[in-house]
Structure formats: C-alpha cells, structure tokens
Short mmCIF file of C-alpha atoms and ligand atoms in Angstrom, two decimals:
data_model
loop_
_atom_site.label_atom_id
_atom_site.label_comp_id
_atom_site.label_asym_id
_atom_site.label_seq_id
_atom_site.Cartn_x
_atom_site.Cartn_y
_atom_site.Cartn_z
CA UNK A 1 -166.66 -9.37 43.81
CA UNK A 2 -167.96 -9.35 47.35
CA UNK A 3 -169.93 -12.52 46.75
CA UNK A 4 -166.76 -14.29 45.61
CA UNK A 5 -164.74 -13.14 48.60
CA UNK A 6 -167.34 -13.63 51.31
CA UNK A 7 -169.46 -16.63 50.28
CA UNK A 8 -171.29 -18.23 53.14
CA UNK A 9 -172.09 -21.54 51.35
CA UNK A 10 -168.52 -22.58 51.99
CA UNK A 11 -166.77 -25.92 52.01
CA UNK A 12 -164.05 -24.48 54.27
CA UNK A 13 -163.85 -25.22 57.97
CA UNK A 14 -165.94 -22.95 60.22
CA UNK A 15 -164.39 -19.54 60.72
CA UNK A 16 -162.20 -19.38 57.62
CA UNK A 17 -164.81 -17.76 55.43
CA UNK A 18 -165.37 -15.19 58.17
CA UNK A 19 -161.78 -13.98 57.92
CA UNK A 20 -161.80 -10.47 56.54
CA UNK A 21 -160.88 -10.07 52.86
CA UNK A 22 -158.27 -7.42 52.12
CA UNK A 23 -159.85 -4.02 51.53
CA UNK A 24 -156.58 -2.95 49.87
CA UNK A 25 -156.97 -5.71 47.31
CA UNK A 26 -160.63 -4.76 46.90
CA UNK A 27 -159.58 -1.27 45.74
CA UNK A 28 -156.72 -2.65 43.63
CA UNK A 29 -159.09 -5.11 41.98
CA UNK A 30 -161.30 -2.21 40.85
CA UNK A 31 -158.25 -0.50 39.41
CA UNK A 32 -157.40 -3.45 37.17
CA UNK A 33 -159.72 -2.39 34.38
CA UNK A 34 -158.83 1.31 34.54
CA UNK A 35 -156.28 3.06 32.32
CA UNK A 36 -153.56 5.38 33.61
CA UNK A 37 -153.78 4.54 37.30
CA UNK A 38 -150.79 5.38 39.53
CA UNK A 39 -150.81 2.43 41.97
CA UNK A 40 -149.68 3.43 45.46
CA UNK A 41 -151.81 0.95 47.39
CA UNK A 42 -149.34 -1.84 48.13
CA UNK A 43 -146.16 -1.60 50.16
CA UNK A 44 -143.32 -2.39 47.85
CA UNK A 45 -140.45 -0.54 46.23
CA UNK A 46 -140.98 0.22 42.53
CA UNK A 47 -137.42 -0.84 41.66
CA UNK A 48 -136.38 -4.40 40.83
CA UNK A 49 -134.04 -6.34 43.11
CA UNK A 50 -130.43 -5.18 42.60
CA UNK A 51 -128.41 -7.05 39.96
CA UNK A 52 -125.81 -8.47 42.37
CA UNK A 53 -128.58 -10.32 44.24
CA UNK A 54 -130.26 -11.55 41.04
CA UNK A 55 -126.88 -12.78 39.79
CA UNK A 56 -126.30 -14.70 43.02
CA UNK A 57 -129.60 -16.55 42.53
CA UNK A 58 -128.68 -17.37 38.93
CA UNK A 59 -125.29 -18.70 40.01
CA UNK A 60 -126.93 -20.81 42.73
CA UNK A 61 -129.35 -22.30 40.20
CA UNK A 62 -126.51 -23.08 37.81
CA UNK A 63 -124.69 -24.71 40.73
CA UNK A 64 -127.63 -27.06 41.08
CA UNK A 65 -129.17 -25.68 44.26
CA UNK A 66 -132.56 -27.12 43.44
CA UNK A 67 -133.03 -29.44 46.42
CA UNK A 68 -134.83 -29.30 49.78
CA UNK A 69 -132.83 -27.71 52.57
CA UNK A 70 -133.04 -28.02 56.35
CA UNK A 71 -136.30 -26.78 57.90
CA UNK A 72 -134.26 -23.97 59.44
CA UNK A 73 -132.60 -22.98 56.17
CA UNK A 74 -129.05 -23.50 54.91
CA UNK A 75 -126.50 -23.03 57.65
CA UNK A 76 -124.41 -20.43 55.77
CA UNK A 77 -127.49 -18.19 55.55
CA UNK A 78 -128.27 -18.67 59.25
CA UNK A 79 -124.66 -17.72 59.98
CA UNK A 80 -124.86 -14.71 57.66
CA UNK A 81 -128.06 -13.56 59.39
CA UNK A 82 -126.49 -13.91 62.84
CA UNK A 83 -123.39 -11.96 61.65
CA UNK A 84 -125.62 -9.26 60.12
CA UNK A 85 -127.61 -8.95 63.34
CA UNK A 86 -124.37 -8.75 65.29
CA UNK A 87 -123.22 -5.85 63.08
CA UNK A 88 -126.45 -4.06 64.00
CA UNK A 89 -125.81 -4.62 67.72
CA UNK A 90 -128.37 -7.38 68.17
CA UNK A 91 -127.77 -10.55 70.17
CA UNK A 92 -128.15 -13.56 67.90
CA UNK A 93 -126.66 -16.91 66.89
CA UNK A 94 -127.23 -19.19 63.87
CA UNK A 95 -128.95 -21.73 66.12
CA UNK A 96 -131.56 -19.14 67.08
CA UNK A 97 -132.31 -18.23 63.47
CA UNK A 98 -134.82 -20.01 61.26
CA UNK A 99 -135.15 -19.07 57.61
CA UNK A 100 -138.73 -18.71 56.32
CA UNK A 101 -140.54 -18.20 53.04
CA UNK A 102 -141.21 -14.49 53.68
CA UNK A 103 -142.01 -12.28 56.63
CA UNK A 104 -145.70 -13.12 56.52
CA UNK A 105 -144.83 -16.84 56.59
CA UNK A 106 -142.53 -16.16 59.56
CA UNK A 107 -145.38 -14.51 61.47
CA UNK A 108 -147.74 -17.38 60.75
CA UNK A 109 -145.14 -19.97 61.79
CA UNK A 110 -144.37 -18.09 65.00
CA UNK A 111 -148.07 -17.76 65.84
CA UNK A 112 -148.77 -21.42 65.06
CA UNK A 113 -145.85 -22.39 67.30
CA UNK A 114 -146.86 -20.19 70.24
CA UNK A 115 -150.59 -19.51 70.19
CA UNK A 116 -153.54 -21.77 70.94
CA UNK A 117 -157.18 -21.06 70.06
CA UNK A 118 -158.67 -18.56 72.50
CA UNK A 119 -155.31 -17.06 73.49
CA UNK A 120 -155.37 -13.30 74.09
CA UNK A 121 -153.17 -11.26 71.77
CA UNK A 122 -152.67 -7.50 72.10
CA UNK A 123 -152.05 -5.42 69.01
CA UNK A 124 -151.60 -1.65 68.62
CA UNK A 125 -153.76 -0.33 65.77
CA UNK A 126 -154.00 0.87 63.04
CA UNK A 127 -151.95 -2.16 62.02
CA UNK A 128 -151.01 -4.07 58.91
CA UNK A 129 -154.13 -6.26 58.38
CA UNK A 130 -152.19 -9.53 58.21
CA UNK A 131 -151.19 -9.25 61.87
CA UNK A 132 -154.76 -9.46 63.16
CA UNK A 133 -155.59 -11.82 60.28
CA UNK A 134 -152.90 -14.33 61.23
CA UNK A 135 -153.92 -14.18 64.89
CA UNK A 136 -157.47 -14.94 63.74
CA UNK A 137 -156.28 -17.87 61.58
CA UNK A 138 -154.85 -19.57 64.67
CA UNK A 139 -158.00 -18.76 66.67
CA UNK A 140 -156.50 -16.13 68.98
CA UNK A 141 -158.58 -13.24 70.33
CA UNK A 142 -157.13 -9.85 69.46
CA UNK A 143 -157.39 -6.88 71.81
CA UNK A 144 -156.63 -3.65 69.95
CA UNK A 145 -154.83 -0.72 71.56
CA UNK A 146 -155.37 2.42 69.46
CA UNK A 147 -152.59 4.79 68.49
CA UNK A 148 -153.53 8.46 68.50
CA UNK A 149 -152.65 11.20 66.05
CA UNK A 150 -151.14 13.76 68.40
CA UNK A 151 -148.93 16.75 67.57
CA UNK A 152 -148.59 15.52 63.99
CA UNK A 153 -147.36 12.07 65.10
CA UNK A 154 -149.02 8.71 65.43
CA UNK A 155 -148.37 7.86 69.05
CA UNK A 156 -148.80 4.83 71.25
CA UNK A 157 -149.80 5.53 74.83
CA UNK A 158 -147.42 3.31 76.79
CA UNK A 159 -149.64 3.22 79.89
CA UNK A 160 -152.59 2.15 77.80
CA UNK A 161 -150.52 -0.63 76.23
CA UNK A 162 -149.25 -1.86 79.61
CA UNK A 163 -152.78 -1.79 81.03
CA UNK A 164 -153.88 -4.04 78.15
CA UNK A 165 -151.00 -6.46 78.81
CA UNK A 166 -152.75 -8.34 81.61
CA UNK A 167 -151.38 -11.60 83.07
CA UNK A 168 -153.84 -13.61 80.94
CA UNK A 169 -152.31 -12.16 77.74
CA UNK A 170 -150.29 -14.67 75.73
CA UNK A 171 -148.66 -12.34 73.21
CA UNK A 172 -148.20 -8.73 72.18
CA UNK A 173 -147.45 -8.02 68.54
CA UNK A 174 -145.34 -4.91 68.04
CA UNK A 175 -144.48 -3.66 64.57
CA UNK A 176 -142.04 -0.75 64.65
CA UNK A 177 -141.51 1.10 62.40
CA UNK A 178 -145.14 0.40 61.75
CA UNK A 179 -147.16 -0.19 58.66
CA UNK A 180 -149.25 1.94 58.08
CA UNK A 181 -148.37 4.74 60.51
CA UNK A 182 -144.55 4.71 60.41
CA UNK A 183 -144.64 4.96 64.21
CA UNK A 184 -141.55 3.77 66.11
CA UNK A 185 -140.91 2.55 69.63
CA UNK A 186 -138.07 4.15 71.55
CA UNK A 187 -135.46 2.01 73.25
CA UNK A 188 -136.74 3.25 76.62
CA UNK A 189 -140.28 2.18 75.78
CA UNK A 190 -138.95 -1.24 74.77
CA UNK A 191 -137.17 -1.59 78.11
CA UNK A 192 -140.42 -0.94 79.96
CA UNK A 193 -142.48 -3.25 77.74
CA UNK A 194 -139.92 -6.06 78.02
CA UNK A 195 -139.79 -5.80 81.82
CA UNK A 196 -143.60 -5.87 82.00
CA UNK A 197 -143.87 -8.85 79.64
CA UNK A 198 -141.17 -10.72 81.57
CA UNK A 199 -143.14 -10.21 84.78
CA UNK A 200 -146.29 -11.68 83.27
CA UNK A 201 -144.76 -14.30 80.95
CA UNK A 202 -146.13 -12.56 77.84
CA UNK A 203 -144.56 -13.29 74.44
CA UNK A 204 -143.36 -10.32 72.40
CA UNK A 205 -143.64 -10.86 68.68
CA UNK A 206 -141.58 -8.04 67.17
CA UNK A 207 -142.29 -7.48 63.50
CA UNK A 208 -139.00 -5.88 62.48
CA UNK A 209 -139.38 -5.97 58.70
CA UNK A 210 -139.01 -2.18 58.41
CA UNK A 211 -136.09 -1.90 60.85
CA UNK A 212 -133.74 -0.67 58.10
CA UNK A 213 -136.37 1.57 56.48
CA UNK A 214 -135.89 4.37 58.98
CA UNK A 215 -135.10 8.02 58.56
CA UNK A 216 -132.38 10.13 60.18
CA UNK A 217 -130.76 6.91 61.43
CA UNK A 218 -129.38 3.57 60.23
CA UNK A 219 -131.55 1.08 62.00
CA UNK A 220 -134.50 1.07 64.41
CA UNK A 221 -134.10 -0.01 68.04
CA UNK A 222 -134.87 -3.70 68.55
CA UNK A 223 -135.95 -5.97 71.36
CA UNK A 224 -133.06 -8.20 70.28
CA UNK A 225 -130.67 -5.60 71.71
CA UNK A 226 -132.32 -5.85 75.10
CA UNK A 227 -133.62 -9.37 75.53
CA UNK A 228 -131.76 -12.29 77.07
CA UNK A 229 -131.62 -15.35 74.84
CA UNK A 230 -134.26 -17.11 76.90
CA UNK A 231 -136.71 -14.22 77.00
CA UNK A 232 -140.02 -14.81 75.29
CA UNK A 233 -139.11 -12.57 72.39
CA UNK A 234 -139.48 -13.56 68.75
CA UNK A 235 -138.26 -11.22 66.05
CA UNK A 236 -139.65 -11.42 62.52
CA UNK A 237 -137.63 -10.17 59.59
CA UNK A 238 -137.72 -10.20 55.83
CA UNK A 239 -135.64 -9.51 52.73
CA UNK A 240 -138.66 -7.88 51.06
CA UNK A 241 -138.32 -4.24 52.01
CA UNK A 242 -134.63 -3.63 52.79
CA UNK A 243 -133.27 -5.36 49.68
CA UNK A 244 -136.27 -4.85 47.34
CA UNK A 245 -137.02 -8.59 47.27
CA UNK A 246 -140.80 -8.73 47.78
CA UNK A 247 -141.35 -11.39 45.12
CA UNK A 248 -138.61 -13.71 46.37
CA UNK A 249 -140.50 -14.65 49.55
CA UNK A 250 -137.58 -14.88 51.96
CA UNK A 251 -137.54 -13.97 55.64
CA UNK A 252 -136.38 -15.21 59.00
CA UNK A 253 -137.31 -15.67 62.65
CA UNK A 254 -135.01 -15.13 65.61
CA UNK A 255 -136.34 -17.07 68.60
CA UNK A 256 -135.23 -18.36 72.00
CA UNK A 257 -133.51 -21.78 71.84
CA UNK A 258 -136.41 -23.47 73.63
CA UNK A 259 -138.75 -22.60 70.75
CA UNK A 260 -136.54 -23.84 67.91
CA UNK A 261 -137.43 -27.52 67.90
CA UNK A 262 -141.19 -26.81 67.73
CA UNK A 263 -140.62 -24.12 65.10
CA UNK A 264 -138.75 -26.62 62.94
CA UNK A 265 -141.67 -29.07 63.15
CA UNK A 266 -144.25 -26.44 62.25
CA UNK A 267 -142.05 -25.35 59.32
CA UNK A 268 -141.86 -28.96 58.10
CA UNK A 269 -145.64 -29.08 57.82
CA UNK A 270 -145.83 -25.69 56.15
CA UNK A 271 -143.29 -25.01 53.40
CA UNK A 272 -140.68 -27.47 54.79
CA UNK A 273 -138.02 -24.96 53.75
CA UNK A 274 -137.40 -21.87 51.66
CA UNK A 275 -135.92 -22.51 48.18
CA UNK A 276 -132.17 -23.12 48.39
CA UNK A 277 -131.11 -20.85 45.53
CA UNK A 278 -133.20 -18.00 46.99
CA UNK A 279 -131.46 -18.53 50.33
CA UNK A 280 -128.05 -18.31 48.63
CA UNK A 281 -129.05 -14.97 47.13
CA UNK A 282 -130.06 -13.89 50.64
CA UNK A 283 -126.48 -14.41 51.85
CA UNK A 284 -125.20 -12.05 49.16
CA UNK A 285 -127.90 -9.48 50.02
CA UNK A 286 -126.78 -9.48 53.66
CA UNK A 287 -123.05 -9.43 52.93
CA UNK A 288 -122.90 -6.99 50.03
CA UNK A 289 -126.15 -5.09 50.43
CA UNK A 290 -125.24 -2.25 52.80
CA UNK A 291 -124.63 0.37 50.08
CA UNK A 292 -127.98 -0.58 48.53
CA UNK A 293 -129.77 -0.32 51.89
CA UNK A 294 -128.21 3.11 52.55
CA UNK A 295 -129.19 4.40 49.10
CA UNK A 296 -132.72 3.00 49.49
CA UNK A 297 -133.07 4.77 52.83
CA UNK A 298 -131.85 8.12 51.48
CA UNK A 299 -134.15 7.84 48.48
CA UNK A 300 -137.17 6.98 50.63
CA UNK A 301 -136.41 9.77 53.06
CA UNK A 302 -136.52 12.30 50.24
CA UNK A 303 -139.81 10.76 48.98
CA UNK A 304 -141.19 10.87 52.52
CA UNK A 305 -140.43 14.58 52.76
CA UNK A 306 -141.98 15.32 49.38
CA UNK A 307 -145.10 13.29 50.20
CA UNK A 308 -145.56 14.78 53.67
CA UNK A 309 -145.03 18.38 52.46
CA UNK A 310 -147.30 18.15 49.43
CA UNK A 311 -150.09 16.18 51.12
CA UNK A 312 -150.07 18.35 54.22
CA UNK A 313 -150.52 21.42 52.03
CA UNK A 314 -153.90 20.11 50.83
CA UNK A 315 -156.60 21.78 52.97
CA UNK A 316 -158.25 19.21 55.26
CA UNK A 317 -155.45 16.62 55.06
CA UNK A 318 -153.15 16.00 58.02
CA UNK A 319 -150.06 13.98 57.16
CA UNK A 320 -147.70 13.13 60.00
CA UNK A 321 -144.09 12.73 58.86
CA UNK A 322 -143.41 9.02 59.41
CA UNK A 323 -140.18 8.05 61.15
CA UNK A 324 -139.90 4.84 59.17
CA UNK A 325 -141.52 2.46 56.63
CA UNK A 326 -142.75 3.68 53.26
CA UNK A 327 -146.21 5.09 53.83
CA UNK A 328 -147.95 8.39 54.35
CA UNK A 329 -150.92 7.63 56.60
CA UNK A 330 -153.03 10.75 56.37
CA UNK A 331 -156.15 11.86 58.18
CA UNK A 332 -158.86 13.20 55.85
CA UNK A 333 -161.11 15.76 57.55
CA UNK A 334 -164.75 14.66 57.69
CA UNK A 335 -164.11 11.28 56.03
CA UNK A 336 -166.24 8.49 57.47
CA UNK A 337 -165.90 5.97 54.64
CA UNK A 338 -162.29 5.57 53.56
CA UNK A 339 -163.13 2.66 51.27
CA UNK A 340 -165.61 4.76 49.28
CA UNK A 341 -163.12 7.64 49.20
CA UNK A 342 -160.28 5.40 47.97
CA UNK A 343 -162.53 4.04 45.21
CA UNK A 344 -163.65 7.53 44.24
CA UNK A 345 -160.02 8.74 44.08
CA UNK A 346 -159.24 5.75 41.92
CA UNK A 347 -162.06 6.39 39.47
CA UNK A 348 -161.80 10.18 39.28
CA UNK A 349 -158.12 10.93 39.95
CA UNK A 350 -156.63 7.61 38.80
CA UNK A 351 -154.55 7.28 41.95
CA UNK A 352 -154.61 4.01 43.88
CA UNK A 353 -154.35 4.36 47.66
CA UNK A 354 -155.28 2.03 50.50
CA UNK A 355 -158.37 2.81 52.62
CA UNK A 356 -157.54 3.45 56.29
CA UNK A 357 -160.24 1.04 57.41
CA UNK A 358 -158.15 -1.81 55.97
CA UNK A 359 -155.91 -1.30 59.03
CA UNK A 360 -158.73 -1.60 61.57
CA UNK A 361 -161.59 0.58 62.72
CA UNK A 362 -159.19 3.13 64.18
CA UNK A 363 -157.80 3.70 60.68
CA UNK A 364 -161.20 4.84 59.39
CA UNK A 365 -161.06 8.41 58.12
CA UNK A 366 -157.50 7.90 56.84
CA UNK A 367 -155.82 6.91 53.59
CA UNK A 368 -152.44 5.22 53.13
CA UNK A 369 -150.19 6.13 50.25
CA UNK A 370 -146.96 4.22 49.54
CA UNK A 371 -144.28 6.75 48.57
CA UNK A 372 -141.66 4.23 47.38
CA UNK A 373 -141.84 5.45 43.77
CA UNK A 374 -139.96 7.78 41.43
CA UNK A 375 -140.16 11.43 42.44
CA UNK A 376 -141.97 12.48 39.24
CA UNK A 377 -144.59 9.75 39.74
CA UNK A 378 -145.09 10.76 43.36
CA UNK A 379 -145.52 14.44 42.47
CA UNK A 380 -147.96 13.56 39.68
CA UNK A 381 -150.01 11.34 42.01
CA UNK A 382 -150.23 13.94 44.76
CA UNK A 383 -151.01 16.64 42.19
CA UNK A 384 -153.98 14.51 41.09
CA UNK A 385 -155.08 14.04 44.71
CA UNK A 386 -154.88 17.81 45.28
CA UNK A 387 -156.94 18.44 42.14
CA UNK A 388 -159.51 15.87 43.32
CA UNK A 389 -159.93 17.65 46.64
CA UNK A 390 -160.25 21.02 44.90
CA UNK A 391 -163.26 19.50 43.14
CA UNK A 392 -164.50 17.89 46.37
CA UNK A 393 -163.44 20.27 49.18
CA UNK A 394 -163.06 18.68 52.60
CA UNK A 395 -165.17 19.57 55.58
C1 PLP B 1 -145.62 -4.80 58.85
C2 PLP B 1 -145.28 -5.87 57.88
N1 PLP B 1 -144.80 -7.02 58.34
C3 PLP B 1 -144.47 -8.03 57.52
C4 PLP B 1 -144.63 -7.90 56.16
C5 PLP B 1 -144.29 -9.09 55.34
O1 PLP B 1 -143.48 -8.91 54.26
P1 PLP B 1 -143.08 -10.16 53.39
O2 PLP B 1 -144.07 -11.22 53.59
O3 PLP B 1 -143.03 -9.66 51.99
O4 PLP B 1 -141.73 -10.58 53.88
C6 PLP B 1 -145.15 -6.72 55.62
C7 PLP B 1 -145.40 -6.55 54.19
O5 PLP B 1 -146.02 -5.62 53.73
C8 PLP B 1 -145.48 -5.66 56.51
O6 PLP B 1 -145.97 -4.50 56.08
#
C-alpha cells in the first residue's frame, strides 16, 4: 500500500510525490476487506440527498441541460446564492459569486488565483488535511498555529494567531466551524482578525462549508458579515454538508470583484464549469432546502450529544462537545500513535475512525469519529469502542 502511495521513482513533477497521502484513506483502505465494520472515518451524512433536490436534477437533465455553462456558473444559481447569503445576513452579489465543482475545488481555485510558490500561509491546526495539502500543491509554505484542548474545548489563542500573521504573510486559512475539532470563531474574534489582516494586506480564506452545521444556533458568524466588498476576503462554500450532496461536487466562492476575472480564467483551465443540471438542482436546494437544513441540524445536535456523553464516559477519553461540524475529536490518554490505534480499533472492534495525526502533528494522540449516522449505529459503534478500551485500558 505504502509503496503505491509514496513511490519515489516517479514520473510526476518534483514535489508532487512528496505530498502526504491521506492517513484517513489509509485506514479506510484496510477496512475494505473486513466484514461488519461501522465506517465513521469520512465526513459525510449517511442519508441520501433529499428527493426534491434529486428531482430537480432529473428535470434539468430532461430539459436538456447537458451543455457547458459560464466559468462562473449559471446566472440564476449565482443569483440564488447571493439571495441565500443575504437571508443569512451576509453581504454578497451574483457578480461576486463563482460556482465551483465542490468546496475542495473552490479552495484549490482560490489558492491558485491568489498564492505564488513560496508564499507564507498561516493555518490553525489540527485542520482538515486538504487545507495544508492544497497550499502545498501551489507551493506555499504553511505555518501552523496549534489549537489547545482547554476546559473541554478546542480553543484558538487569538494572540498567538495574530503574532503568526506577520506582514510577510500572504494568506490565513480559517475553517470555522472546524473539521476536525468543531471549533468556532466568535464574531468579536473575526473583527480583530479582519482588522489585523487589513492592516497587513493579508488574504483571509474562510472555509465556511460547515456554517449551517452548527448547534444551538442557525448559522455560524461569517467574515462576509463584516468585510467590505473590496476586502481581501474569500469565502468558500459547498452543497456537500448542508444539503447532503457530497457526491454531486457543487460549491461556490464569494470573492472581491477585483479577483473575479482571474478566478474565471483559472476555472476555465480547471473544470471550465460545474455541470449545468447539477447547478439547477443547487438552486432548488437553496430555495426550498431550509426545512431540510433545520432538520439536519437538530438530528446532528442530538447525535453530537450522544457521542460526546458516551465517549466522555470511557475512562481515559476526553471528548469536547463540538459547537459545529459533524465530528467528535477526542483525546486518548497516553496515545502516541493514533494511526496504529485507529487500525487496531478497526481490526478488533470493527469501528472505522480517523487517526488524529491525519490532521497534523498537533492532532496526534486523538481520534476523529463522524457522528452523522443513525442513533442505533452510533450507539453500537461507541459501545464497541468502550468494549475495546475495557480490553486495552488507557494509561
Ligand atoms: C473543512 C472542509 N472544507 C471543505 C470541504 C470540502 O467539501 P466538498 O469538497 O465535498 O464540497 C470539506 C469536506 O470534508 C471539509 O471538511
């Protein structure tokens, strides 16, 4: 396996083969041949996309929406996105919105548009591996700012972040609510960060894909509520999590007007555009999806509570109650090799979790469990984890 993922006798350009392979996929790969595994390693809802969105895509196909669209997406979707953002109190306009083929594609496009090789990028960690990975793909140098587990919360030290945001920094990537920690930024923190970045001309890339997957509220605070149109703020969003559309690969970027022309060019050389019929389904998701989003949030909040309560009751496991996203990111006492532990849990307990190290060195000693599953499945999985740690008591 390793030899396939990390071959050094490569035909690829220098540097590509050195990109880290996904440790989450490494565990999942091992699980493929095993019977009876409960897979909680990836971050996606276990329910299919709601019928009204699937029907919209079918109608669009039957209407013949099988052609290329504008690089920025079909205008009705850009309008629908701007209206949706307006409903959430964000400042937007169709001309500032560019439709992408997923959130991850949006991040890559934004980074290719803004970053040059050698640029300094600051990233709070533990972080979703693709954020550092994409920065590496465009040759940027990532400086990590570690979150700390304090009073049962994953917390970012604002002073530490600001100290890392030096004038030679090109971009800070902020994902809140965060994968894997569920950590949020407050509106007050955003005000301070925005003012600091304005002073130094630093780009803020806000990964907002979990903005609707928040608990005890409707929506997370956003830089788009605070920033002027010309501020160096780019917001990334996606249909994957809020509308259970991971496999559709549809997302969007909200950017300042002065970035749009370059973004369109980069999109042309990438996917050129997202599929038209998928974009039409996106309009329906935005315009008719609020009841679904509310139900999804309530369901995930109850799963979050079950996961946090049951995991925290296992001696040696500390599970902060995340404020958003769909993951329990738990600290395992005495664990120094989360990859080995995840593989052992897979083999012995038949539960698939992600190793904390997949999210950077500061995630070592932790495991991530996605709780976006049926309650009975979640209880069964955590029961198996508890039984595993009864057999292998923690330090
Ligand atoms: C933090 C974060 N950002 C962006 C994405 C991208 O989602 P997608 O590419 O499915 O839109 C994910 C997916 O897991 C994520 O966790």
